[in-house]
PDB file of C-alpha atoms and ligand atoms in Angstrom:
ATOM      1  CA  MET A  28     -30.199  51.173-137.120  1.00 56.00           C
ATOM      2  CA  GLU A  29     -33.360  51.958-135.481  1.00 65.00           C
ATOM      3  CA  ASN A  30     -33.656  48.543-132.824  1.00 75.00           C
ATOM      4  CA  ILE A  31     -37.180  46.966-133.626  1.00 85.00           C
ATOM      5  CA  PHE A  32     -37.157  45.299-130.715  1.00 89.00           C
ATOM      6  CA  ASP A  33     -39.180  47.291-128.430  1.00 95.00           C
ATOM      7  CA  ASP A  34     -42.850  47.940-126.624  1.00 97.00           C
ATOM      8  CA  THR A  35     -44.611  47.513-129.978  1.00 97.00           C
ATOM      9  CA  TYR A  36     -42.608  44.596-131.046  1.00 97.00           C
ATOM     10  CA  PHE A  37     -43.662  42.425-128.436  1.00 98.00           C
ATOM     11  CA  MET A  38     -47.274  43.940-127.947  1.00 98.00           C
ATOM     12  CA  LYS A  39     -47.470  42.561-131.493  1.00 98.00           C
ATOM     13  CA  LYS A  40     -46.205  38.597-130.192  1.00 98.00           C
ATOM     14  CA  ALA A  41     -48.520  39.038-127.503  1.00 98.00           C
ATOM     15  CA  LEU A  42     -51.054  39.909-129.534  1.00 98.00           C
ATOM     16  CA  GLU A  43     -50.544  36.860-131.888  1.00 98.00           C
ATOM     17  CA  GLU A  44     -50.798  34.729-128.795  1.00 98.00           C
ATOM     18  CA  ALA A  45     -54.695  36.605-128.192  1.00 98.00           C
ATOM     19  CA  GLU A  46     -55.351  35.434-131.634  1.00 98.00           C
ATOM     20  CA  ILE A  47     -54.520  31.845-130.879  1.00 98.00           C
ATOM     21  CA  ALA A  48     -57.080  32.309-127.685  1.00 98.00           C
ATOM     22  CA  PHE A  49     -59.320  33.635-130.331  1.00 97.00           C
ATOM     23  CA  GLN A  50     -59.123  30.564-132.266  1.00 97.00           C
ATOM     24  CA  GLU A  51     -59.801  28.352-129.889  1.00 97.00           C
ATOM     25  CA  GLY A  52     -62.629  30.057-127.980  1.00 96.00           C
ATOM     26  CA  GLU A  53     -61.251  31.345-124.841  1.00 97.00           C
ATOM     27  CA  VAL A  54     -60.803  35.237-123.694  1.00 97.00           C
ATOM     28  CA  PRO A  55     -58.484  36.471-126.280  1.00 98.00           C
ATOM     29  CA  VAL A  56     -55.953  37.340-123.469  1.00 98.00           C
ATOM     30  CA  GLY A  57     -51.861  36.619-124.270  1.00 98.00           C
ATOM     31  CA  ALA A  58     -48.942  37.212-122.717  1.00 98.00           C
ATOM     32  CA  VAL A  59     -44.961  37.219-123.607  1.00 98.00           C
ATOM     33  CA  ILE A  60     -41.994  37.762-121.195  1.00 98.00           C
ATOM     34  CA  VAL A  61     -38.797  38.812-122.712  1.00 98.00           C
ATOM     35  CA  ILE A  62     -35.207  38.614-121.520  1.00 97.00           C
ATOM     36  CA  ASP A  63     -32.586  40.717-123.338  1.00 95.00           C
ATOM     37  CA  ASN A  64     -35.333  40.764-126.370  1.00 96.00           C
ATOM     38  CA  ARG A  65     -35.377  37.435-126.068  1.00 97.00           C
ATOM     39  CA  ILE A  66     -38.923  35.552-125.549  1.00 98.00           C
ATOM     40  CA  ILE A  67     -38.509  33.055-123.085  1.00 98.00           C
ATOM     41  CA  ALA A  68     -42.658  32.423-122.634  1.00 98.00           C
ATOM     42  CA  ARG A  69     -45.505  32.349-124.429  1.00 98.00           C
ATOM     43  CA  ALA A  70     -49.084  32.032-123.682  1.00 98.00           C
ATOM     44  CA  HIS A  71     -52.529  32.812-123.675  1.00 98.00           C
ATOM     45  CA  ASN A  72     -55.717  32.737-121.963  1.00 98.00           C
ATOM     46  CA  LEU A  73     -56.819  28.829-120.898  1.00 98.00           C
ATOM     47  CA  THR A  74     -59.671  28.714-118.615  1.00 97.00           C
ATOM     48  CA  GLU A  75     -62.165  27.145-121.032  1.00 97.00           C
ATOM     49  CA  LYS A  76     -59.821  24.488-122.101  1.00 97.00           C
ATOM     50  CA  LEU A  77     -58.640  23.482-118.408  1.00 97.00           C
ATOM     51  CA  ASN A  78     -61.365  24.206-116.762  1.00 97.00           C
ATOM     52  CA  ASP A  79     -59.314  26.425-114.587  1.00 97.00           C
ATOM     53  CA  VAL A  80     -60.118  30.432-113.554  1.00 97.00           C
ATOM     54  CA  THR A  81     -56.802  30.829-112.549  1.00 97.00           C
ATOM     55  CA  ALA A  82     -55.921  29.811-116.028  1.00 98.00           C
ATOM     56  CA  HIS A  83     -54.579  33.790-117.232  1.00 98.00           C
ATOM     57  CA  ALA A  84     -52.469  34.216-119.908  1.00 98.00           C
ATOM     58  CA  GLU A  85     -50.149  36.214-117.244  1.00 98.00           C
ATOM     59  CA  MET A  86     -50.578  32.850-115.078  1.00 98.00           C
ATOM     60  CA  GLN A  87     -49.505  30.469-117.356  1.00 97.00           C
ATOM     61  CA  ALA A  88     -46.467  33.041-118.719  1.00 98.00           C
ATOM     62  CA  ILE A  89     -45.058  33.245-115.237  1.00 98.00           C
ATOM     63  CA  THR A  90     -44.552  29.387-114.770  1.00 98.00           C
ATOM     64  CA  SER A  91     -42.754  28.792-117.817  1.00 98.00           C
ATOM     65  CA  ALA A  92     -40.734  31.931-117.368  1.00 98.00           C
ATOM     66  CA  ALA A  93     -39.515  30.617-114.128  1.00 98.00           C
ATOM     67  CA  ASN A  94     -39.237  26.901-115.527  1.00 98.00           C
ATOM     68  CA  PHE A  95     -36.864  28.575-118.662  1.00 97.00           C
ATOM     69  CA  ILE A  96     -35.031  30.577-115.917  1.00 96.00           C
ATOM     70  CA  GLY A  97     -34.944  27.977-113.245  1.00 97.00           C
ATOM     71  CA  GLY A  98     -35.390  30.620-110.981  1.00 96.00           C
ATOM     72  CA  LYS A  99     -38.926  31.450-108.882  1.00 96.00           C
ATOM     73  CA  TYR A 100     -38.166  35.501-109.306  1.00 97.00           C
ATOM     74  CA  LEU A 101     -38.201  37.206-113.096  1.00 97.00           C
ATOM     75  CA  LYS A 102     -35.840  39.842-112.244  1.00 93.00           C
ATOM     76  CA  ASP A 103     -34.662  41.857-115.552  1.00 96.00           C
ATOM     77  CA  CYS A 104     -37.949  40.937-117.507  1.00 98.00           C
ATOM     78  CA  THR A 105     -41.272  42.313-119.044  1.00 98.00           C
ATOM     79  CA  LEU A 106     -44.097  41.048-119.062  1.00 98.00           C
ATOM     80  CA  TYR A 107     -46.936  42.433-122.350  1.00 98.00           C
ATOM     81  CA  VAL A 108     -49.686  41.472-122.048  1.00 98.00           C
ATOM     82  CA  THR A 109     -52.608  42.846-124.215  1.00 98.00           C
ATOM     83  CA  LEU A 110     -55.373  43.261-121.518  1.00 98.00           C
ATOM     84  CA  GLU A 111     -53.847  44.928-118.391  1.00 98.00           C
ATOM     85  CA  PRO A 112     -53.927  42.240-115.033  1.00 98.00           C
ATOM     86  CA  CYS A 113     -56.750  40.935-112.883  1.00 98.00           C
ATOM     87  CA  GLN A 114     -55.854  41.248-108.669  1.00 96.00           C
ATOM     88  CA  MET A 115     -55.274  37.485-109.309  1.00 97.00           C
ATOM     89  CA  CYS A 116     -52.684  38.209-111.586  1.00 98.00           C
ATOM     90  CA  ALA A 117     -51.196  41.419-110.291  1.00 98.00           C
ATOM     91  CA  GLY A 118     -50.521  38.970-106.913  1.00 97.00           C
ATOM     92  CA  ALA A 119     -48.579  36.399-108.318  1.00 98.00           C
ATOM     93  CA  LEU A 120     -46.314  38.998-110.692  1.00 98.00           C
ATOM     94  CA  TYR A 121     -45.927  41.041-107.322  1.00 97.00           C
ATOM     95  CA  TRP A 122     -44.018  37.669-105.949  1.00 97.00           C
ATOM     96  CA  SER A 123     -42.622  37.004-108.550  1.00 97.00           C
ATOM     97  CA  GLN A 124     -41.453  40.769-108.918  1.00 97.00           C
ATOM     98  CA  ILE A 125     -40.861  41.166-112.416  1.00 98.00           C
ATOM     99  CA  SER A 126     -38.896  44.061-113.817  1.00 98.00           C
ATOM    100  CA  LYS A 127     -41.567  45.509-116.226  1.00 98.00           C
ATOM    101  CA  ILE A 128     -45.129  45.136-116.967  1.00 98.00           C
ATOM    102  CA  VAL A 129     -46.388  46.795-119.986  1.00 98.00           C
ATOM    103  CA  TYR A 130     -49.804  46.224-121.321  1.00 98.00           C
ATOM    104  CA  ALA A 131     -52.464  46.897-123.843  1.00 98.00           C
ATOM    105  CA  ALA A 132     -55.769  48.031-123.414  1.00 98.00           C
ATOM    106  CA  SER A 133     -57.116  48.910-119.794  1.00 97.00           C
ATOM    107  CA  ASP A 134     -59.633  46.680-117.871  1.00 97.00           C
ATOM    108  CA  ASP A 135     -62.040  49.153-115.826  1.00 95.00           C
ATOM    109  CA  LYS A 136     -63.999  46.643-114.230  1.00 95.00           C
ATOM    110  CA  ARG A 137     -61.507  44.236-112.919  1.00 95.00           C
ATOM    111  CA  GLY A 138     -57.468  45.402-113.776  1.00 97.00           C
ATOM    112  CA  PHE A 139     -55.763  45.710-110.981  1.00 97.00           C
ATOM    113  CA  THR A 140     -55.536  49.619-110.591  1.00 95.00           C
ATOM    114  CA  VAL A 141     -59.285  50.078-110.323  1.00 95.00           C
ATOM    115  CA  MET A 142     -59.198  46.654-107.962  1.00 94.00           C
ATOM    116  CA  GLY A 143     -56.559  48.672-105.913  1.00 93.00           C
ATOM    117  CA  THR A 144     -53.932  45.724-105.971  1.00 94.00           C
ATOM    118  CA  LYS A 145     -50.387  46.979-105.596  1.00 92.00           C
ATOM    119  CA  LEU A 146     -47.612  45.477-107.796  1.00 94.00           C
ATOM    120  CA  HIS A 147     -43.783  45.087-106.081  1.00 94.00           C
ATOM    121  CA  PRO A 148     -42.501  48.233-105.885  1.00 94.00           C
ATOM    122  CA  LYS A 149     -39.485  47.767-108.375  1.00 92.00           C
ATOM    123  CA  THR A 150     -41.990  46.806-111.093  1.00 97.00           C
ATOM    124  CA  LYS A 151     -42.258  49.321-113.641  1.00 98.00           C
ATOM    125  CA  ILE A 152     -45.368  49.536-115.461  1.00 97.00           C
ATOM    126  CA  ILE A 153     -45.934  51.069-119.092  1.00 98.00           C
ATOM    127  CA  ASP A 154     -49.981  50.966-120.470  1.00 97.00           C
ATOM    128  CA  GLY A 155     -51.480  52.062-124.158  1.00 96.00           C
ATOM    129  CA  ILE A 156     -49.361  50.066-126.561  1.00 97.00           C
ATOM    130  CA  LEU A 157     -51.241  49.229-129.218  1.00 98.00           C
ATOM    131  CA  SER A 158     -54.645  49.020-126.845  1.00 98.00           C
ATOM    132  CA  ASP A 159     -57.039  50.072-129.683  1.00 98.00           C
ATOM    133  CA  GLU A 160     -55.915  46.436-131.210  1.00 98.00           C
ATOM    134  CA  ALA A 161     -56.217  43.821-128.361  1.00 98.00           C
ATOM    135  CA  SER A 162     -59.302  45.953-127.086  1.00 97.00           C
ATOM    136  CA  GLN A 163     -61.237  45.185-130.631  1.00 98.00           C
ATOM    137  CA  LEU A 164     -59.939  41.296-130.308  1.00 97.00           C
ATOM    138  CA  LEU A 165     -62.085  41.535-127.141  1.00 97.00           C
ATOM    139  CA  ILE A 166     -64.688  43.089-128.363  1.00 97.00           C
ATOM    140  CA  ARG A 167     -64.884  40.969-131.672  1.00 96.00           C
ATOM    141  CA  PHE A 168     -65.306  37.904-129.278  1.00 97.00           C
ATOM    142  CA  PHE A 169     -68.039  39.115-126.887  1.00 95.00           C
ATOM    143  CA  GLU A 170     -69.223  40.030-130.341  1.00 95.00           C
ATOM    144  CA  GLN A 171     -69.600  36.720-131.538  1.00 92.00           C
ATOM    145  CA  LYS A 172     -70.005  34.924-128.445  1.00 88.00           C
ATOM    146  CA  ARG A 173     -73.667  36.999-128.110  1.00 90.00           C
ATOM    147  CA  ARG A 174     -74.780  35.965-131.918  1.00 89.00           C
ATOM    148  CA  LEU A 175     -73.955  32.496-130.917  1.00 82.00           C
ATOM    149  CA  ASN A 176     -75.574  32.204-127.907  1.00 76.00           C
TER     150      ASN A 176
HETATM  151 ZN1   ZN B  10     -55.646  37.788-114.087  1.00 90.09          ZN
END
């Protein structure tokens, strides 16, 4: 039998979180953290609700996953996030020593790649999973925002 728990499966779950952010008027970025094919953290961007520039989806997910595990390191965990992490989140992910990061859309302006931020040497990175869906959601959000302003 085919394993349904692949990167696309979990990225869809992260996209569901991004949709929730969209409904709440937040920049639509969502994240889940998975261990052994099990989601242990779900989060989306909360910067508007919390008036906190650090409330990115990844930051929420890291805290939530560490609480679940009962330890600060996210070894054997995979983060699925709909947008390439920024340098703040990449820094936090570095400290978490997370095993794998899968992101959908690239962020050519503020992504960790273009910013030159290093991840932990143990962290494996995969990009481009459902990137069209993730960037369409972001484009839709910013178009709507422009119309309302
Ligand atoms: Zn970030």
